[in-house]
XYZ file of C-alpha atoms in Angstrom:
523
model
C 32.074 93.215 112.218
C 34.772 95.960 112.276
C 36.186 95.178 115.551
C 37.165 91.513 114.994
C 38.653 92.678 111.693
C 41.001 95.192 113.674
C 41.994 92.688 116.330
C 42.920 90.176 113.804
C 44.935 92.718 111.866
C 46.458 93.831 115.070
C 47.411 90.352 115.589
C 48.867 89.749 112.295
C 51.057 92.868 112.736
C 52.317 91.638 116.234
C 53.216 88.110 114.721
C 54.716 89.728 111.837
C 57.027 92.004 113.989
C 58.210 89.080 116.221
C 58.731 87.056 113.209
C 60.902 89.950 111.578
C 62.812 90.104 114.938
C 63.630 86.255 114.664
C 64.878 87.060 111.191
C 66.824 90.014 112.457
C 68.383 88.512 115.387
C 69.170 84.896 113.514
C 72.840 85.382 114.333
C 72.066 85.559 118.221
C 69.874 82.535 118.091
C 72.527 80.612 115.928
C 75.250 81.594 118.314
C 73.401 80.425 121.410
C 72.556 77.078 119.671
C 76.104 76.322 118.357
C 77.566 77.411 121.803
C 75.019 75.171 123.610
C 75.293 72.105 121.166
C 79.272 72.419 121.432
C 79.224 72.541 125.155
C 76.806 69.684 125.472
C 78.852 67.623 122.761
C 82.131 68.333 124.797
C 80.492 67.515 128.130
C 78.726 64.381 126.894
C 82.289 63.023 125.314
C 84.513 64.074 128.283
C 82.301 63.592 131.614
C 82.883 60.406 133.614
C 80.526 57.721 132.609
C 77.975 56.246 135.042
C 76.431 52.970 134.835
C 73.325 51.643 136.329
C 72.392 48.047 137.446
C 69.192 46.834 138.924
C 68.574 43.765 141.163
C 64.874 42.753 141.954
C 63.212 41.858 145.188
C 60.065 39.939 145.331
C 58.006 40.727 148.581
C 55.435 38.351 149.721
C 53.328 39.569 152.672
C 52.407 36.819 155.110
C 48.784 36.335 156.587
C 49.414 32.997 158.523
C 48.845 33.264 162.123
C 51.883 31.174 162.668
C 54.199 34.166 162.208
C 52.516 36.216 164.836
C 55.223 37.872 166.813
C 58.062 37.410 163.961
C 59.767 39.960 162.024
C 58.032 39.458 158.795
C 56.170 41.586 156.458
C 52.538 41.323 157.037
C 49.531 41.961 154.846
C 47.405 45.022 155.307
C 44.358 46.563 153.805
C 46.612 48.696 151.316
C 47.448 46.908 148.240
C 51.209 48.110 148.082
C 51.582 49.188 151.872
C 53.772 45.903 152.402
C 55.997 46.614 149.404
C 56.199 50.419 150.466
C 57.436 49.211 153.989
C 60.157 46.726 152.535
C 61.376 49.572 150.201
C 61.921 51.910 153.031
C 63.752 49.244 154.928
C 66.145 48.598 152.033
C 67.943 52.110 152.290
C 68.604 52.167 156.142
C 72.099 52.454 157.669
C 71.914 48.949 159.063
C 71.858 47.382 155.531
C 74.412 49.773 154.194
C 76.590 48.940 157.166
C 76.363 45.209 156.641
C 77.129 45.591 152.987
C 80.158 47.765 153.578
C 81.290 45.247 156.007
C 81.020 42.446 153.627
C 82.182 43.698 150.462
C 85.214 45.690 149.702
C 83.815 48.480 147.693
C 85.892 51.177 149.806
C 82.870 53.482 150.200
C 81.627 54.810 153.618
C 78.079 54.014 154.698
C 76.620 57.403 153.495
C 78.303 57.004 150.053
C 76.865 53.716 149.673
C 73.486 54.827 150.526
C 74.042 57.421 148.142
C 74.791 55.213 145.177
C 71.478 53.370 145.133
C 67.881 54.254 144.555
C 65.046 52.016 145.651
C 61.945 51.983 143.461
C 58.773 49.901 144.160
C 57.650 48.843 140.996
C 53.983 50.260 140.592
C 50.855 47.894 140.920
C 53.323 44.839 141.716
C 55.315 43.235 144.660
C 58.643 43.835 143.127
C 61.308 46.377 144.597
C 63.955 47.469 142.265
C 67.302 48.453 143.727
C 69.200 50.555 141.306
C 72.856 51.229 141.699
C 74.909 53.610 140.084
C 78.890 53.230 139.863
C 81.610 54.319 137.477
C 82.011 50.813 135.920
C 79.369 48.296 134.752
C 80.668 45.323 137.051
C 80.864 47.640 140.146
C 77.150 48.824 139.685
C 76.199 45.175 139.440
C 77.906 44.157 142.485
C 76.645 47.184 144.640
C 72.895 46.319 143.441
C 73.332 42.717 144.342
C 75.202 43.362 147.554
C 72.206 45.680 148.677
C 69.653 43.026 147.774
C 71.594 40.006 149.589
C 72.356 42.264 152.456
C 68.827 43.103 153.208
C 67.509 39.636 152.554
C 70.543 38.442 155.006
C 69.710 41.162 157.501
C 66.070 40.136 157.453
C 66.748 36.624 157.743
C 69.071 37.035 160.729
C 66.330 38.930 162.715
C 63.943 36.264 161.553
C 65.982 33.280 162.678
C 66.821 35.150 166.049
C 63.190 35.843 166.805
C 62.243 32.343 165.727
C 64.630 31.051 168.204
C 63.295 33.047 170.888
C 59.664 32.198 170.127
C 60.236 28.237 169.864
C 62.080 28.499 173.295
C 59.406 30.134 174.889
C 56.713 27.457 173.567
C 58.913 24.799 174.887
C 59.129 26.325 178.003
C 55.428 26.797 178.162
C 54.480 23.112 177.166
C 57.129 21.960 179.657
C 55.373 23.695 182.460
C 51.877 22.347 181.638
C 50.220 20.103 184.258
C 49.803 16.314 183.255
C 46.064 16.642 183.383
C 46.379 19.498 180.470
C 48.737 17.847 178.116
C 45.822 16.100 176.403
C 43.589 19.106 176.324
C 43.108 21.004 172.865
C 45.309 24.053 173.847
C 48.242 22.049 174.520
C 47.781 20.242 171.217
C 47.811 23.659 169.433
C 50.894 24.667 171.233
C 52.574 21.380 170.058
C 51.377 22.026 166.548
C 52.637 25.726 166.433
C 56.034 24.624 167.853
C 56.363 21.794 165.283
C 55.489 24.288 162.589
C 58.003 26.874 163.718
C 60.679 24.189 164.000
C 60.318 23.395 160.296
C 61.094 27.043 159.576
C 64.514 26.927 161.664
C 67.574 27.999 159.378
C 65.167 29.254 156.446
C 65.493 33.012 155.412
C 62.666 35.636 155.776
C 59.797 33.998 153.837
C 58.487 37.559 153.276
C 61.350 38.774 150.988
C 63.152 36.694 148.397
C 65.694 37.556 145.564
C 63.530 37.867 142.268
C 66.430 38.765 139.805
C 70.111 39.628 140.249
C 71.551 42.529 138.720
C 73.832 41.913 135.728
C 76.653 44.498 134.389
C 74.942 46.982 132.014
C 76.047 46.837 128.372
C 76.224 50.751 127.998
C 76.683 53.706 130.460
C 73.450 55.519 131.669
C 75.183 58.748 131.425
C 76.340 60.855 129.815
C 73.958 60.309 126.817
C 75.242 62.172 123.989
C 72.334 62.202 121.559
C 69.976 63.323 124.472
C 72.187 65.959 125.805
C 72.829 67.372 122.467
C 68.862 67.190 121.519
C 68.159 68.962 125.012
C 70.835 71.592 124.355
C 69.713 72.538 120.998
C 65.860 72.656 122.303
C 67.003 74.806 125.282
C 69.423 76.950 123.143
C 66.595 77.611 120.451
C 64.020 78.543 123.204
C 66.655 80.956 124.886
C 67.702 82.531 121.446
C 63.893 82.958 120.478
C 63.073 84.350 124.136
C 66.155 86.793 123.814
C 65.288 87.803 120.293
C 61.783 88.580 121.242
C 62.778 90.265 124.284
C 65.248 92.462 122.475
C 62.120 93.324 120.125
C 60.078 94.257 123.069
C 62.310 96.186 125.184
C 64.179 97.884 122.432
C 62.818 101.370 121.824
C 64.459 101.850 118.300
C 62.791 101.106 114.958
C 64.854 98.450 113.111
C 62.723 97.379 110.282
C 60.783 98.986 107.443
C 57.574 97.017 108.239
C 57.287 98.725 111.528
C 56.698 102.110 109.825
C 54.430 100.530 107.163
C 52.080 98.725 109.591
C 52.473 100.988 112.365
C 52.174 104.366 110.481
C 50.284 103.423 107.268
C 52.608 105.836 105.316
C 54.696 104.961 102.189
C 58.252 104.733 102.154
C 59.037 107.250 99.254
C 62.934 106.339 99.355
C 65.513 104.030 100.794
C 68.776 105.745 101.439
C 72.010 103.171 101.853
C 73.610 104.095 105.134
C 76.949 105.816 104.914
C 79.645 105.253 107.258
C 80.333 107.942 109.927
C 83.507 109.362 108.234
C 81.955 109.305 104.847
C 78.868 111.288 105.926
C 80.945 113.750 107.981
C 83.325 114.293 105.041
C 80.045 115.025 102.840
C 78.364 117.318 105.530
C 81.555 119.213 106.073
C 82.007 119.951 102.126
C 85.134 117.536 102.040
C 83.759 114.603 99.963
C 81.226 113.381 97.582
C 78.231 110.721 97.804
C 78.713 107.348 96.235
C 76.673 106.730 93.228
C 74.479 104.185 94.685
C 73.386 106.590 97.641
C 72.959 109.490 95.020
C 70.460 107.297 93.098
C 68.385 107.018 96.226
C 67.593 110.638 96.282
C 66.831 110.568 92.308
C 64.236 107.815 93.657
C 62.873 110.401 96.165
C 62.705 113.028 93.486
C 60.670 110.681 91.235
C 58.416 109.707 93.816
C 57.128 113.488 94.345
C 56.657 114.034 90.861
C 52.986 114.688 90.069
C 52.094 115.325 93.755
C 51.889 119.344 93.270
C 49.921 121.452 91.281
C 49.353 120.821 87.464
C 51.296 117.472 87.725
C 54.302 119.107 89.065
C 56.632 119.050 92.194
C 54.640 120.347 95.649
C 55.448 124.040 95.848
C 56.497 124.032 99.481
C 58.376 120.540 101.201
C 59.096 120.279 104.927
C 61.690 117.811 105.420
C 61.847 116.941 109.168
C 62.648 114.121 111.786
C 61.704 113.064 115.476
C 65.217 113.181 116.812
C 68.652 114.561 115.560
C 70.685 112.314 113.413
C 68.100 110.795 111.451
C 69.344 112.258 108.107
C 66.800 115.291 107.512
C 69.535 117.801 106.563
C 71.085 115.181 104.013
C 67.712 114.711 102.610
C 66.667 118.404 102.437
C 70.061 119.110 100.668
C 70.239 116.201 98.011
C 66.463 116.472 97.195
C 67.132 120.121 96.510
C 70.128 119.404 94.257
C 68.314 116.558 92.157
C 65.193 118.812 91.646
C 67.309 121.800 90.645
C 69.419 119.346 88.101
C 66.021 118.819 86.125
C 65.749 122.647 85.629
C 63.172 123.323 88.358
C 64.106 126.425 90.358
C 64.495 125.569 93.919
C 65.165 127.549 97.076
C 66.616 125.384 100.040
C 65.772 127.200 103.265
C 67.888 126.190 106.353
C 65.026 126.723 109.060
C 67.124 125.068 111.799
C 67.959 128.687 113.664
C 69.623 126.814 116.462
C 71.872 124.260 114.620
C 72.130 125.254 111.057
C 73.948 122.898 108.737
C 73.250 123.892 105.164
C 75.842 126.465 104.702
C 78.519 123.924 106.078
C 77.486 121.160 103.613
C 77.828 123.790 100.526
C 80.945 125.429 101.874
C 79.086 128.983 101.927
C 79.245 131.711 104.356
C 76.106 132.047 106.328
C 74.828 135.795 105.346
C 73.868 137.943 108.041
C 70.877 138.977 106.087
C 69.521 135.320 105.672
C 66.296 133.547 106.895
C 66.438 135.187 110.366
C 66.270 138.843 108.547
C 63.640 137.863 106.276
C 61.410 136.816 109.409
C 62.073 140.154 110.935
C 61.187 141.946 107.566
C 64.700 143.683 107.488
C 65.882 142.225 104.060
C 64.467 141.423 100.642
C 64.924 138.127 99.029
C 67.356 139.439 96.437
C 69.788 140.084 99.523
C 68.826 137.161 101.498
C 69.208 134.197 98.705
C 72.699 132.977 97.837
C 73.427 130.924 94.702
C 74.326 127.450 95.579
C 78.054 126.653 94.473
C 78.313 124.207 91.775
C 74.510 123.490 91.312
C 72.522 125.793 88.635
C 68.817 126.781 89.786
C 69.480 126.238 93.378
C 69.644 129.129 95.937
C 70.033 128.925 99.483
C 68.426 130.754 102.407
C 70.789 130.281 105.167
C 70.525 130.672 108.898
C 73.147 132.078 111.288
C 73.701 130.625 114.827
C 73.821 133.978 116.065
C 69.993 134.295 115.109
C 68.935 131.470 117.404
C 67.066 134.016 119.578
C 64.666 134.823 116.503
C 63.060 131.014 117.020
C 60.204 133.018 118.537
C 59.373 134.647 115.173
C 58.433 131.289 113.760
C 54.844 132.108 113.324
C 52.560 131.382 110.544
C 51.659 134.864 109.438
C 55.305 135.860 109.392
C 56.174 132.306 107.451
C 53.368 132.798 105.194
C 54.786 136.277 104.339
C 58.135 134.987 103.655
C 57.141 132.089 101.431
C 54.860 134.482 99.512
C 57.911 136.567 98.633
C 60.089 133.424 97.825
C 57.649 131.853 95.594
C 58.461 134.712 93.063
C 61.927 133.401 92.973
C 61.401 129.463 92.671
C 58.998 126.663 91.521
C 59.826 124.497 94.715
C 60.905 125.570 98.138
C 62.426 122.900 100.308
C 62.650 123.572 104.182
C 65.100 121.963 106.522
C 63.497 122.046 109.887
C 64.697 121.045 113.378
C 63.628 117.708 114.813
C 60.117 118.180 115.648
C 59.961 116.441 119.121
C 62.942 118.133 120.430
C 61.794 121.717 119.723
C 58.653 123.306 118.709
C 60.075 125.330 115.753
C 59.054 122.825 113.098
C 55.392 123.091 114.016
C 54.562 126.300 112.358
C 56.747 125.479 109.417
C 54.621 122.131 108.926
C 51.522 124.382 109.112
C 52.355 126.162 106.076
C 53.986 123.485 103.966
C 52.300 121.885 101.070
C 54.051 118.435 101.984
C 55.729 117.003 105.080
C 58.381 114.347 104.593
C 59.794 112.574 107.721
C 63.625 111.227 107.705
C 64.000 108.024 109.698
C 66.890 106.087 110.285
C 66.735 102.378 110.998
C 68.615 101.493 114.263
C 68.449 104.926 115.677
C 64.801 106.294 115.154
C 62.800 105.819 118.361
C 59.207 104.348 118.289
C 58.096 106.439 121.095
C 59.575 109.789 119.308
C 58.073 109.019 116.210
C 54.502 108.252 117.506
C 55.121 111.603 119.290
C 55.817 113.242 115.994
C 52.664 111.687 114.368
C 50.179 112.493 117.160
C 51.690 116.249 117.167
C 51.059 116.766 113.490
C 47.764 115.147 113.592
C 46.677 117.475 116.233
C 47.502 120.254 113.747
C 45.751 118.529 110.991
C 48.999 117.620 108.953
C 49.435 114.275 107.673
C 53.004 113.443 106.401
C 53.313 112.175 102.791
C 55.823 109.431 103.704
C 58.996 108.392 105.051
C 62.736 108.829 103.840
C 64.333 105.846 105.248
C 68.058 105.479 105.848
C 68.649 101.675 105.904
C 70.892 100.059 108.378
C 72.941 98.523 105.802
C 75.183 99.940 103.328
C 74.928 98.669 99.636
C 78.146 99.106 98.321
C 77.412 98.007 94.609
C 77.167 100.856 92.273
C 73.700 101.785 91.052
C 72.456 100.666 87.892
C 74.197 102.085 84.914
C 76.466 104.151 87.020
C 79.935 104.202 88.640
C 81.064 105.448 91.777
C 82.748 109.354 91.709
C 86.131 109.551 92.842
C 86.442 112.917 94.847
C 90.041 113.175 93.495
C 89.087 113.235 89.969
C 86.342 115.725 89.283
C 83.917 115.089 86.628
C 81.771 117.284 84.562
C 78.992 114.801 84.266
C 76.349 116.242 86.344
C 74.126 113.349 86.065
C 76.619 111.262 87.939
C 76.598 113.735 90.852
C 76.742 117.559 90.652
C 79.945 119.138 90.638
C 79.052 121.724 93.503
C 81.663 120.728 95.847
C 84.502 121.111 93.446
C 83.016 124.503 92.244
C 82.436 125.686 95.574
C 86.133 125.392 96.627
C 87.205 127.202 93.520
C 85.230 130.080 94.729
């Protein structure tokens, strides 16, 4: 009973993913529809009009022995073989040449043949000659010309063959001896001759004109409504196909439901996306966060309340990501600040020995006796820790790019010893780690942390890398607590009850945003 349930759940996840893809790429679909319908409409109302007219021929296959040797359409065992034979004979160069010579259409023989279509009507003895032309009258004239030309050509052949046959019969009768003139054979010849003489000058009895073509009242092409409807349908199918293809082949995560359904982890906070220049100014100590962005980190702080011992915060929180640029440093820094504002003593460790960023964010100098020297055991926490500029209750344990060679010291025993020393100075320790799938430095850090948060940026994070992160952590028995998601769109509306903070007019209201940047500059 379990397997069908899982299969149904997987199908629902897939359907939900593709429906979300259609919603996400609605602009692409709409653009294709508008362009296709517009092109179809313009073409429909500007393309040269074509008219179709139809003349019908009635085919009457002959079975009388009197027509033996004459070019008439004969009956056969097949129900429609005679009709098919006549239809094939209509569209011959001989008929087209006769039509061209008798009518001033100004078209070549091949052009005339290309302007008609001969269609036997199913289960009947009717042949439809459909002519296409630029005007209604011209299409009717061409259809009638082919019908009459075919009948005329057949009649000429019939009369010529009839004359030859009657001449032969007369000559044969004339050569009979007097003794044979009263024989039954002679009587049959005279009867056959009399019957054929009655047909002299008559058309081919096997083909007659059933109905003449009349000028059509409307063009057969273009048909605006049909063209627009087809263009709409095709554009929708192409747009849906393109959206699904983009979803299938795009390696990046674009929607939250992929995280919720694919990884079964909660989203602890949604951080509105900052523009590249705004994020750069903040991370280089030259700007402040907008109020609505700052509020997202308060939400993250609230989500962690009660997750630690005695209903408090977790003692050690690791913030990591699958690849660079997903907002892990931004999350680490701002989570540490928001926690410190509640009166909790916080230590923020920059554990990215290869590309440390925390010192730059706070505008502080990276001490030579920082995180690397604590790993070596060559410094005490009092010397290694630095008070965060402008933020009470927050201390920094910084890394120096010169200590990148110390990554081999990131071992569980050493890390446990360092954290044991630091717990005497802080209630919460937040660790900013390197991207987990890029380097292995973050794995020992995940082993010693009480909680692991994964930073994800929609539109940048890769599915394969995030899956690799989860598998790597699962192999070490570590399950992340949830995601901190940077959204794809920036919500520029102020957060509820707060106004945006102008970097040029520092405020002392720490609840709006800490004045750490201004204080750091004054130092």
